[in-house]
Amino acid sequence: MKERTLSIIKPDGVSRDLIGEVIRRLEAADLKITAMKMIKMTKEQAKGFYRVHEGKPFYESVTRFMSSGPCVVMVLEGEDVIKRYRKLMGATNYKEAEPGTIRREFATDIEKNVVHGSDSQENALFEINYFFSELEIA
Ligand code: GDP
């Protein structure tokens, strides 16, 4: 099924000059980019984005991290793209991620794991609408 998902190159990925590397991997895997921009979230905006994690012990820390510097946000589109992109990213904890995945290769911490990807169609819709209007999606 043709789907959309939201991808973020997190502040650690941007500051470590991994934008090109992540995009190269997306293109090599035939995950089509249909929208892209660089943003810097406020703490409040990061809290809104990660509202599903409100109350969890890492909520404060991850929202501080996500608002600590610029991020690249992208919409990806294609068949089964949510699952395909999650596979390319690897598990949340990079130590458990499959070899060759973005997180296994580049993450330095369970929090500083370089990339975000929506985990369901419902979350993808919320996350895409959080950053993009329909006019900005090619
Ligand atoms: P994801 O969908 O694989 O990104 O994982 P989650 O939705 O569970 O968590 C969202 C983000 O919060 C992760 O990508 C990490 O950046 C961060 N995170 C998750 N678990 C932990 C944790 O136990 N400690 C800390 N500090 N951050 C975490």
PDB file of N, CA, C and O in Angstrom, residues 39-91:
ATOM      1  N   ILE A  39      14.578  22.892  10.194  1.00  0.00           N
ATOM      2  CA  ILE A  39      13.853  23.659  11.210  1.00  0.00           C
ATOM      3  C   ILE A  39      14.640  23.626  12.517  1.00  0.00           C
ATOM      4  O   ILE A  39      15.522  22.787  12.693  1.00  0.00           O
ATOM      5  N   LYS A  40      14.315  24.540  13.421  1.00  0.00           N
ATOM      6  CA  LYS A  40      14.824  24.410  14.792  1.00  0.00           C
ATOM      7  C   LYS A  40      13.627  24.559  15.721  1.00  0.00           C
ATOM      8  O   LYS A  40      13.000  25.601  15.753  1.00  0.00           O
ATOM      9  N   MET A  41      13.326  23.489  16.435  1.00  0.00           N
ATOM     10  CA  MET A  41      12.149  23.496  17.313  1.00  0.00           C
ATOM     11  C   MET A  41      12.448  24.193  18.630  1.00  0.00           C
ATOM     12  O   MET A  41      13.552  24.092  19.157  1.00  0.00           O
ATOM     13  N   THR A  42      11.421  24.846  19.166  1.00  0.00           N
ATOM     14  CA  THR A  42      11.487  25.293  20.558  1.00  0.00           C
ATOM     15  C   THR A  42      11.202  24.062  21.425  1.00  0.00           C
ATOM     16  O   THR A  42      10.719  23.034  20.933  1.00  0.00           O
ATOM     17  N   LYS A  43      11.480  24.202  22.706  1.00  0.00           N
ATOM     18  CA  LYS A  43      11.181  23.108  23.644  1.00  0.00           C
ATOM     19  C   LYS A  43       9.697  22.761  23.594  1.00  0.00           C
ATOM     20  O   LYS A  43       9.327  21.577  23.587  1.00  0.00           O
ATOM     21  N   GLU A  44       8.845  23.771  23.531  1.00  0.00           N
ATOM     22  CA  GLU A  44       7.399  23.543  23.487  1.00  0.00           C
ATOM     23  C   GLU A  44       6.994  22.780  22.220  1.00  0.00           C
ATOM     24  O   GLU A  44       6.133  21.895  22.269  1.00  0.00           O
ATOM     25  N   GLN A  45       7.609  23.139  21.102  1.00  0.00           N
ATOM     26  CA  GLN A  45       7.302  22.444  19.847  1.00  0.00           C
ATOM     27  C   GLN A  45       7.760  20.991  19.900  1.00  0.00           C
ATOM     28  O   GLN A  45       7.079  20.091  19.414  1.00  0.00           O
ATOM     29  N   ALA A  46       8.933  20.753  20.507  1.00  0.00           N
ATOM     30  CA  ALA A  46       9.429  19.373  20.650  1.00  0.00           C
ATOM     31  C   ALA A  46       8.503  18.570  21.569  1.00  0.00           C
ATOM     32  O   ALA A  46       8.234  17.395  21.329  1.00  0.00           O
ATOM     33  N   LYS A  47       8.000  19.222  22.604  1.00  0.00           N
ATOM     34  CA  LYS A  47       7.069  18.552  23.525  1.00  0.00           C
ATOM     35  C   LYS A  47       5.777  18.168  22.804  1.00  0.00           C
ATOM     36  O   LYS A  47       5.230  17.089  23.037  1.00  0.00           O
ATOM     37  N   GLY A  48       5.318  19.046  21.939  1.00  0.00           N
ATOM     38  CA  GLY A  48       4.107  18.755  21.166  1.00  0.00           C
ATOM     39  C   GLY A  48       4.339  17.590  20.216  1.00  0.00           C
ATOM     40  O   GLY A  48       3.487  16.704  20.070  1.00  0.00           O
ATOM     41  N   PHE A  49       5.497  17.578  19.598  1.00  0.00           N
ATOM     42  CA  PHE A  49       5.821  16.496  18.660  1.00  0.00           C
ATOM     43  C   PHE A  49       5.869  15.140  19.379  1.00  0.00           C
ATOM     44  O   PHE A  49       5.341  14.143  18.884  1.00  0.00           O
ATOM     45  N   TYR A  50       6.494  15.114  20.539  1.00  0.00           N
ATOM     46  CA  TYR A  50       6.663  13.855  21.286  1.00  0.00           C
ATOM     47  C   TYR A  50       5.606  13.690  22.382  1.00  0.00           C
ATOM     48  O   TYR A  50       5.858  13.019  23.379  1.00  0.00           O
ATOM     49  N   ARG A  51       4.422  14.277  22.154  1.00  0.00           N
ATOM     50  CA  ARG A  51       3.398  14.259  23.221  1.00  0.00           C
ATOM     51  C   ARG A  51       2.997  12.839  23.633  1.00  0.00           C
ATOM     52  O   ARG A  51       2.568  12.620  24.754  1.00  0.00           O
ATOM     53  N   VAL A  52       3.153  11.850  22.713  1.00  0.00           N
ATOM     54  CA  VAL A  52       2.816  10.462  23.092  1.00  0.00           C
ATOM     55  C   VAL A  52       3.712   9.943  24.214  1.00  0.00           C
ATOM     56  O   VAL A  52       3.365   8.980  24.889  1.00  0.00           O
ATOM     57  N   HIS A  53       4.862  10.582  24.387  1.00  0.00           N
ATOM     58  CA  HIS A  53       5.808  10.139  25.429  1.00  0.00           C
ATOM     59  C   HIS A  53       5.698  10.943  26.721  1.00  0.00           C
ATOM     60  O   HIS A  53       6.490  10.742  27.642  1.00  0.00           O
ATOM     61  N   GLU A  54       4.712  11.841  26.788  1.00  0.00           N
ATOM     62  CA  GLU A  54       4.539  12.648  27.993  1.00  0.00           C
ATOM     63  C   GLU A  54       4.383  11.723  29.209  1.00  0.00           C
ATOM     64  O   GLU A  54       3.649  10.740  29.157  1.00  0.00           O
ATOM     65  N   GLY A  55       5.121  12.046  30.278  1.00  0.00           N
ATOM     66  CA  GLY A  55       5.041  11.229  31.486  1.00  0.00           C
ATOM     67  C   GLY A  55       6.133  10.171  31.575  1.00  0.00           C
ATOM     68  O   GLY A  55       6.409   9.652  32.648  1.00  0.00           O
ATOM     69  N   LYS A  56       6.772   9.854  30.430  1.00  0.00           N
ATOM     70  CA  LYS A  56       7.858   8.861  30.470  1.00  0.00           C
ATOM     71  C   LYS A  56       9.127   9.496  31.030  1.00  0.00           C
ATOM     72  O   LYS A  56       9.317  10.719  30.926  1.00  0.00           O
ATOM     73  N   PRO A  57       9.993   8.683  31.635  1.00  0.00           N
ATOM     74  CA  PRO A  57      11.177   9.250  32.283  1.00  0.00           C
ATOM     75  C   PRO A  57      12.097  10.032  31.329  1.00  0.00           C
ATOM     76  O   PRO A  57      12.787  10.948  31.759  1.00  0.00           O
ATOM     77  N   PHE A  58      12.076   9.684  30.033  1.00  0.00           N
ATOM     78  CA  PHE A  58      12.990  10.360  29.102  1.00  0.00           C
ATOM     79  C   PHE A  58      12.349  11.542  28.368  1.00  0.00           C
ATOM     80  O   PHE A  58      12.981  12.161  27.519  1.00  0.00           O
ATOM     81  N   TYR A  59      11.085  11.875  28.700  1.00  0.00           N
ATOM     82  CA  TYR A  59      10.354  12.934  27.975  1.00  0.00           C
ATOM     83  C   TYR A  59      11.071  14.288  28.047  1.00  0.00           C
ATOM     84  O   TYR A  59      11.271  14.971  27.030  1.00  0.00           O
ATOM     85  N   GLU A  60      11.489  14.659  29.251  1.00  0.00           N
ATOM     86  CA  GLU A  60      12.175  15.938  29.459  1.00  0.00           C
ATOM     87  C   GLU A  60      13.484  15.974  28.649  1.00  0.00           C
ATOM     88  O   GLU A  60      13.760  16.919  27.918  1.00  0.00           O
ATOM     89  N   SER A  61      14.236  14.909  28.778  1.00  0.00           N
ATOM     90  CA  SER A  61      15.543  14.840  28.133  1.00  0.00           C
ATOM     91  C   SER A  61      15.440  14.821  26.602  1.00  0.00           C
ATOM     92  O   SER A  61      16.148  15.559  25.906  1.00  0.00           O
ATOM     93  N   VAL A  62      14.536  13.999  26.073  1.00  0.00           N
ATOM     94  CA  VAL A  62      14.469  13.885  24.605  1.00  0.00           C
ATOM     95  C   VAL A  62      13.933  15.174  23.973  1.00  0.00           C
ATOM     96  O   VAL A  62      14.362  15.563  22.883  1.00  0.00           O
ATOM     97  N   THR A  63      13.042  15.882  24.679  1.00  0.00           N
ATOM     98  CA  THR A  63      12.521  17.132  24.115  1.00  0.00           C
ATOM     99  C   THR A  63      13.570  18.254  24.218  1.00  0.00           C
ATOM    100  O   THR A  63      13.638  19.107  23.346  1.00  0.00           O
ATOM    101  N   ARG A  64      14.416  18.187  25.246  1.00  0.00           N
ATOM    102  CA  ARG A  64      15.548  19.129  25.329  1.00  0.00           C
ATOM    103  C   ARG A  64      16.511  18.871  24.171  1.00  0.00           C
ATOM    104  O   ARG A  64      16.952  19.781  23.481  1.00  0.00           O
ATOM    105  N   PHE A  65      16.806  17.605  23.958  1.00  0.00           N
ATOM    106  CA  PHE A  65      17.698  17.215  22.853  1.00  0.00           C
ATOM    107  C   PHE A  65      17.132  17.640  21.496  1.00  0.00           C
ATOM    108  O   PHE A  65      17.838  18.246  20.677  1.00  0.00           O
ATOM    109  N   MET A  66      15.854  17.357  21.257  1.00  0.00           N
ATOM    110  CA  MET A  66      15.267  17.652  19.939  1.00  0.00           C
ATOM    111  C   MET A  66      15.176  19.148  19.667  1.00  0.00           C
ATOM    112  O   MET A  66      15.075  19.562  18.506  1.00  0.00           O
ATOM    113  N   SER A  67      15.211  19.966  20.738  1.00  0.00           N
ATOM    114  CA  SER A  67      15.165  21.420  20.541  1.00  0.00           C
ATOM    115  C   SER A  67      16.551  22.053  20.704  1.00  0.00           C
ATOM    116  O   SER A  67      16.676  23.268  20.740  1.00  0.00           O
ATOM    117  N   SER A  68      17.586  21.232  20.749  1.00  0.00           N
ATOM    118  CA  SER A  68      18.942  21.746  21.010  1.00  0.00           C
ATOM    119  C   SER A  68      19.639  22.272  19.760  1.00  0.00           C
ATOM    120  O   SER A  68      20.677  22.936  19.853  1.00  0.00           O
ATOM    121  N   GLY A  69      19.106  21.983  18.589  1.00  0.00           N
ATOM    122  CA  GLY A  69      19.745  22.442  17.344  1.00  0.00           C
ATOM    123  C   GLY A  69      18.843  22.125  16.175  1.00  0.00           C
ATOM    124  O   GLY A  69      17.772  21.544  16.355  1.00  0.00           O
ATOM    125  N   PRO A  70      19.293  22.501  14.967  1.00  0.00           N
ATOM    126  CA  PRO A  70      18.446  22.263  13.797  1.00  0.00           C
ATOM    127  C   PRO A  70      18.237  20.777  13.491  1.00  0.00           C
ATOM    128  O   PRO A  70      19.097  19.945  13.778  1.00  0.00           O
ATOM    129  N   CYS A  71      17.084  20.503  12.904  1.00  0.00           N
ATOM    130  CA  CYS A  71      16.733  19.171  12.411  1.00  0.00           C
ATOM    131  C   CYS A  71      16.370  19.306  10.929  1.00  0.00           C
ATOM    132  O   CYS A  71      15.898  20.360  10.509  1.00  0.00           O
ATOM    133  N   VAL A  72      16.533  18.240  10.179  1.00  0.00           N
ATOM    134  CA  VAL A  72      15.984  18.188   8.818  1.00  0.00           C
ATOM    135  C   VAL A  72      14.744  17.293   8.864  1.00  0.00           C
ATOM    136  O   VAL A  72      14.837  16.149   9.310  1.00  0.00           O
ATOM    137  N   VAL A  73      13.608  17.849   8.467  1.00  0.00           N
ATOM    138  CA  VAL A  73      12.372  17.051   8.443  1.00  0.00           C
ATOM    139  C   VAL A  73      11.993  16.757   6.991  1.00  0.00           C
ATOM    140  O   VAL A  73      12.125  17.628   6.125  1.00  0.00           O
ATOM    141  N   MET A  74      11.559  15.531   6.767  1.00  0.00           N
ATOM    142  CA  MET A  74      11.238  15.088   5.400  1.00  0.00           C
ATOM    143  C   MET A  74       9.976  14.242   5.401  1.00  0.00           C
ATOM    144  O   MET A  74       9.719  13.520   6.360  1.00  0.00           O
ATOM    145  N   VAL A  75       9.250  14.311   4.294  1.00  0.00           N
ATOM    146  CA  VAL A  75       8.167  13.359   4.054  1.00  0.00           C
ATOM    147  C   VAL A  75       8.685  12.342   3.038  1.00  0.00           C
ATOM    148  O   VAL A  75       9.272  12.727   2.018  1.00  0.00           O
ATOM    149  N   LEU A  76       8.516  11.071   3.335  1.00  0.00           N
ATOM    150  CA  LEU A  76       8.891   9.993   2.415  1.00  0.00           C
ATOM    151  C   LEU A  76       7.618   9.312   1.940  1.00  0.00           C
ATOM    152  O   LEU A  76       6.657   9.186   2.712  1.00  0.00           O
ATOM    153  N   GLU A  77       7.642   8.871   0.706  1.00  0.00           N
ATOM    154  CA  GLU A  77       6.431   8.288   0.140  1.00  0.00           C
ATOM    155  C   GLU A  77       6.753   7.022  -0.631  1.00  0.00           C
ATOM    156  O   GLU A  77       7.809   6.943  -1.269  1.00  0.00           O
ATOM    157  N   GLY A  78       5.879   6.041  -0.559  1.00  0.00           N
ATOM    158  CA  GLY A  78       6.051   4.816  -1.356  1.00  0.00           C
ATOM    159  C   GLY A  78       5.303   3.648  -0.767  1.00  0.00           C
ATOM    160  O   GLY A  78       4.647   3.764   0.266  1.00  0.00           O
ATOM    161  N   GLU A  79       5.443   2.521  -1.435  1.00  0.00           N
ATOM    162  CA  GLU A  79       4.826   1.285  -0.968  1.00  0.00           C
ATOM    163  C   GLU A  79       5.431   0.906   0.378  1.00  0.00           C
ATOM    164  O   GLU A  79       6.665   0.817   0.483  1.00  0.00           O
ATOM    165  N   ASP A  80       4.595   0.701   1.367  1.00  0.00           N
ATOM    166  CA  ASP A  80       5.055   0.138   2.640  1.00  0.00           C
ATOM    167  C   ASP A  80       6.200   0.949   3.267  1.00  0.00           C
ATOM    168  O   ASP A  80       7.074   0.404   3.935  1.00  0.00           O
ATOM    169  N   VAL A  81       6.180   2.272   3.026  1.00  0.00           N
ATOM    170  CA  VAL A  81       7.352   3.101   3.360  1.00  0.00           C
ATOM    171  C   VAL A  81       7.583   3.191   4.882  1.00  0.00           C
ATOM    172  O   VAL A  81       8.722   3.343   5.323  1.00  0.00           O
ATOM    173  N   ILE A  82       6.522   3.097   5.678  1.00  0.00           N
ATOM    174  CA  ILE A  82       6.685   3.198   7.133  1.00  0.00           C
ATOM    175  C   ILE A  82       7.599   2.080   7.622  1.00  0.00           C
ATOM    176  O   ILE A  82       8.604   2.324   8.303  1.00  0.00           O
ATOM    177  N   LYS A  83       7.281   0.861   7.236  1.00  0.00           N
ATOM    178  CA  LYS A  83       8.059  -0.310   7.663  1.00  0.00           C
ATOM    179  C   LYS A  83       9.447  -0.321   7.020  1.00  0.00           C
ATOM    180  O   LYS A  83      10.444  -0.622   7.674  1.00  0.00           O
ATOM    181  N   ARG A  84       9.503   0.028   5.744  1.00  0.00           N
ATOM    182  CA  ARG A  84      10.802   0.001   5.031  1.00  0.00           C
ATOM    183  C   ARG A  84      11.772   0.999   5.644  1.00  0.00           C
ATOM    184  O   ARG A  84      12.959   0.729   5.797  1.00  0.00           O
ATOM    185  N   TYR A  85      11.275   2.191   5.986  1.00  0.00           N
ATOM    186  CA  TYR A  85      12.167   3.202   6.573  1.00  0.00           C
ATOM    187  C   TYR A  85      12.567   2.816   8.003  1.00  0.00           C
ATOM    188  O   TYR A  85      13.722   3.003   8.404  1.00  0.00           O
ATOM    189  N   ARG A  86      11.626   2.254   8.780  1.00  0.00           N
ATOM    190  CA  ARG A  86      11.976   1.804  10.144  1.00  0.00           C
ATOM    191  C   ARG A  86      13.090   0.750  10.078  1.00  0.00           C
ATOM    192  O   ARG A  86      13.976   0.717  10.930  1.00  0.00           O
ATOM    193  N   LYS A  87      13.023  -0.107   9.066  1.00  0.00           N
ATOM    194  CA  LYS A  87      14.047  -1.154   8.907  1.00  0.00           C
ATOM    195  C   LYS A  87      15.415  -0.530   8.586  1.00  0.00           C
ATOM    196  O   LYS A  87      16.438  -0.956   9.108  1.00  0.00           O
ATOM    197  N   LEU A  88      15.388   0.487   7.747  1.00  0.00           N
ATOM    198  CA  LEU A  88      16.631   1.179   7.376  1.00  0.00           C
ATOM    199  C   LEU A  88      17.238   1.917   8.588  1.00  0.00           C
ATOM    200  O   LEU A  88      18.460   2.006   8.737  1.00  0.00           O
ATOM    201  N   MET A  89      16.357   2.453   9.460  1.00  0.00           N
ATOM    202  CA  MET A  89      16.825   3.178  10.657  1.00  0.00           C
ATOM    203  C   MET A  89      17.443   2.246  11.678  1.00  0.00           C
ATOM    204  O   MET A  89      18.451   2.569  12.291  1.00  0.00           O
ATOM    205  N   GLY A  90      16.805   1.106  11.921  1.00  0.00           N
ATOM    206  CA  GLY A  90      17.242   0.195  12.977  1.00  0.00           C
ATOM    207  C   GLY A  90      16.538   0.495  14.295  1.00  0.00           C
ATOM    208  O   GLY A  90      15.839   1.494  14.438  1.00  0.00           O
ATOM    209  N   ALA A  91      16.727  -0.383  15.268  1.00  0.00           N
ATOM    210  CA  ALA A  91      16.028  -0.295  16.557  1.00  0.00           C
ATOM    211  C   ALA A  91      16.377   0.990  17.305  1.00  0.00           C
ATOM    212  O   ALA A  91      17.468   1.548  17.109  1.00  0.00           O
TER     213      ALA A  91
END
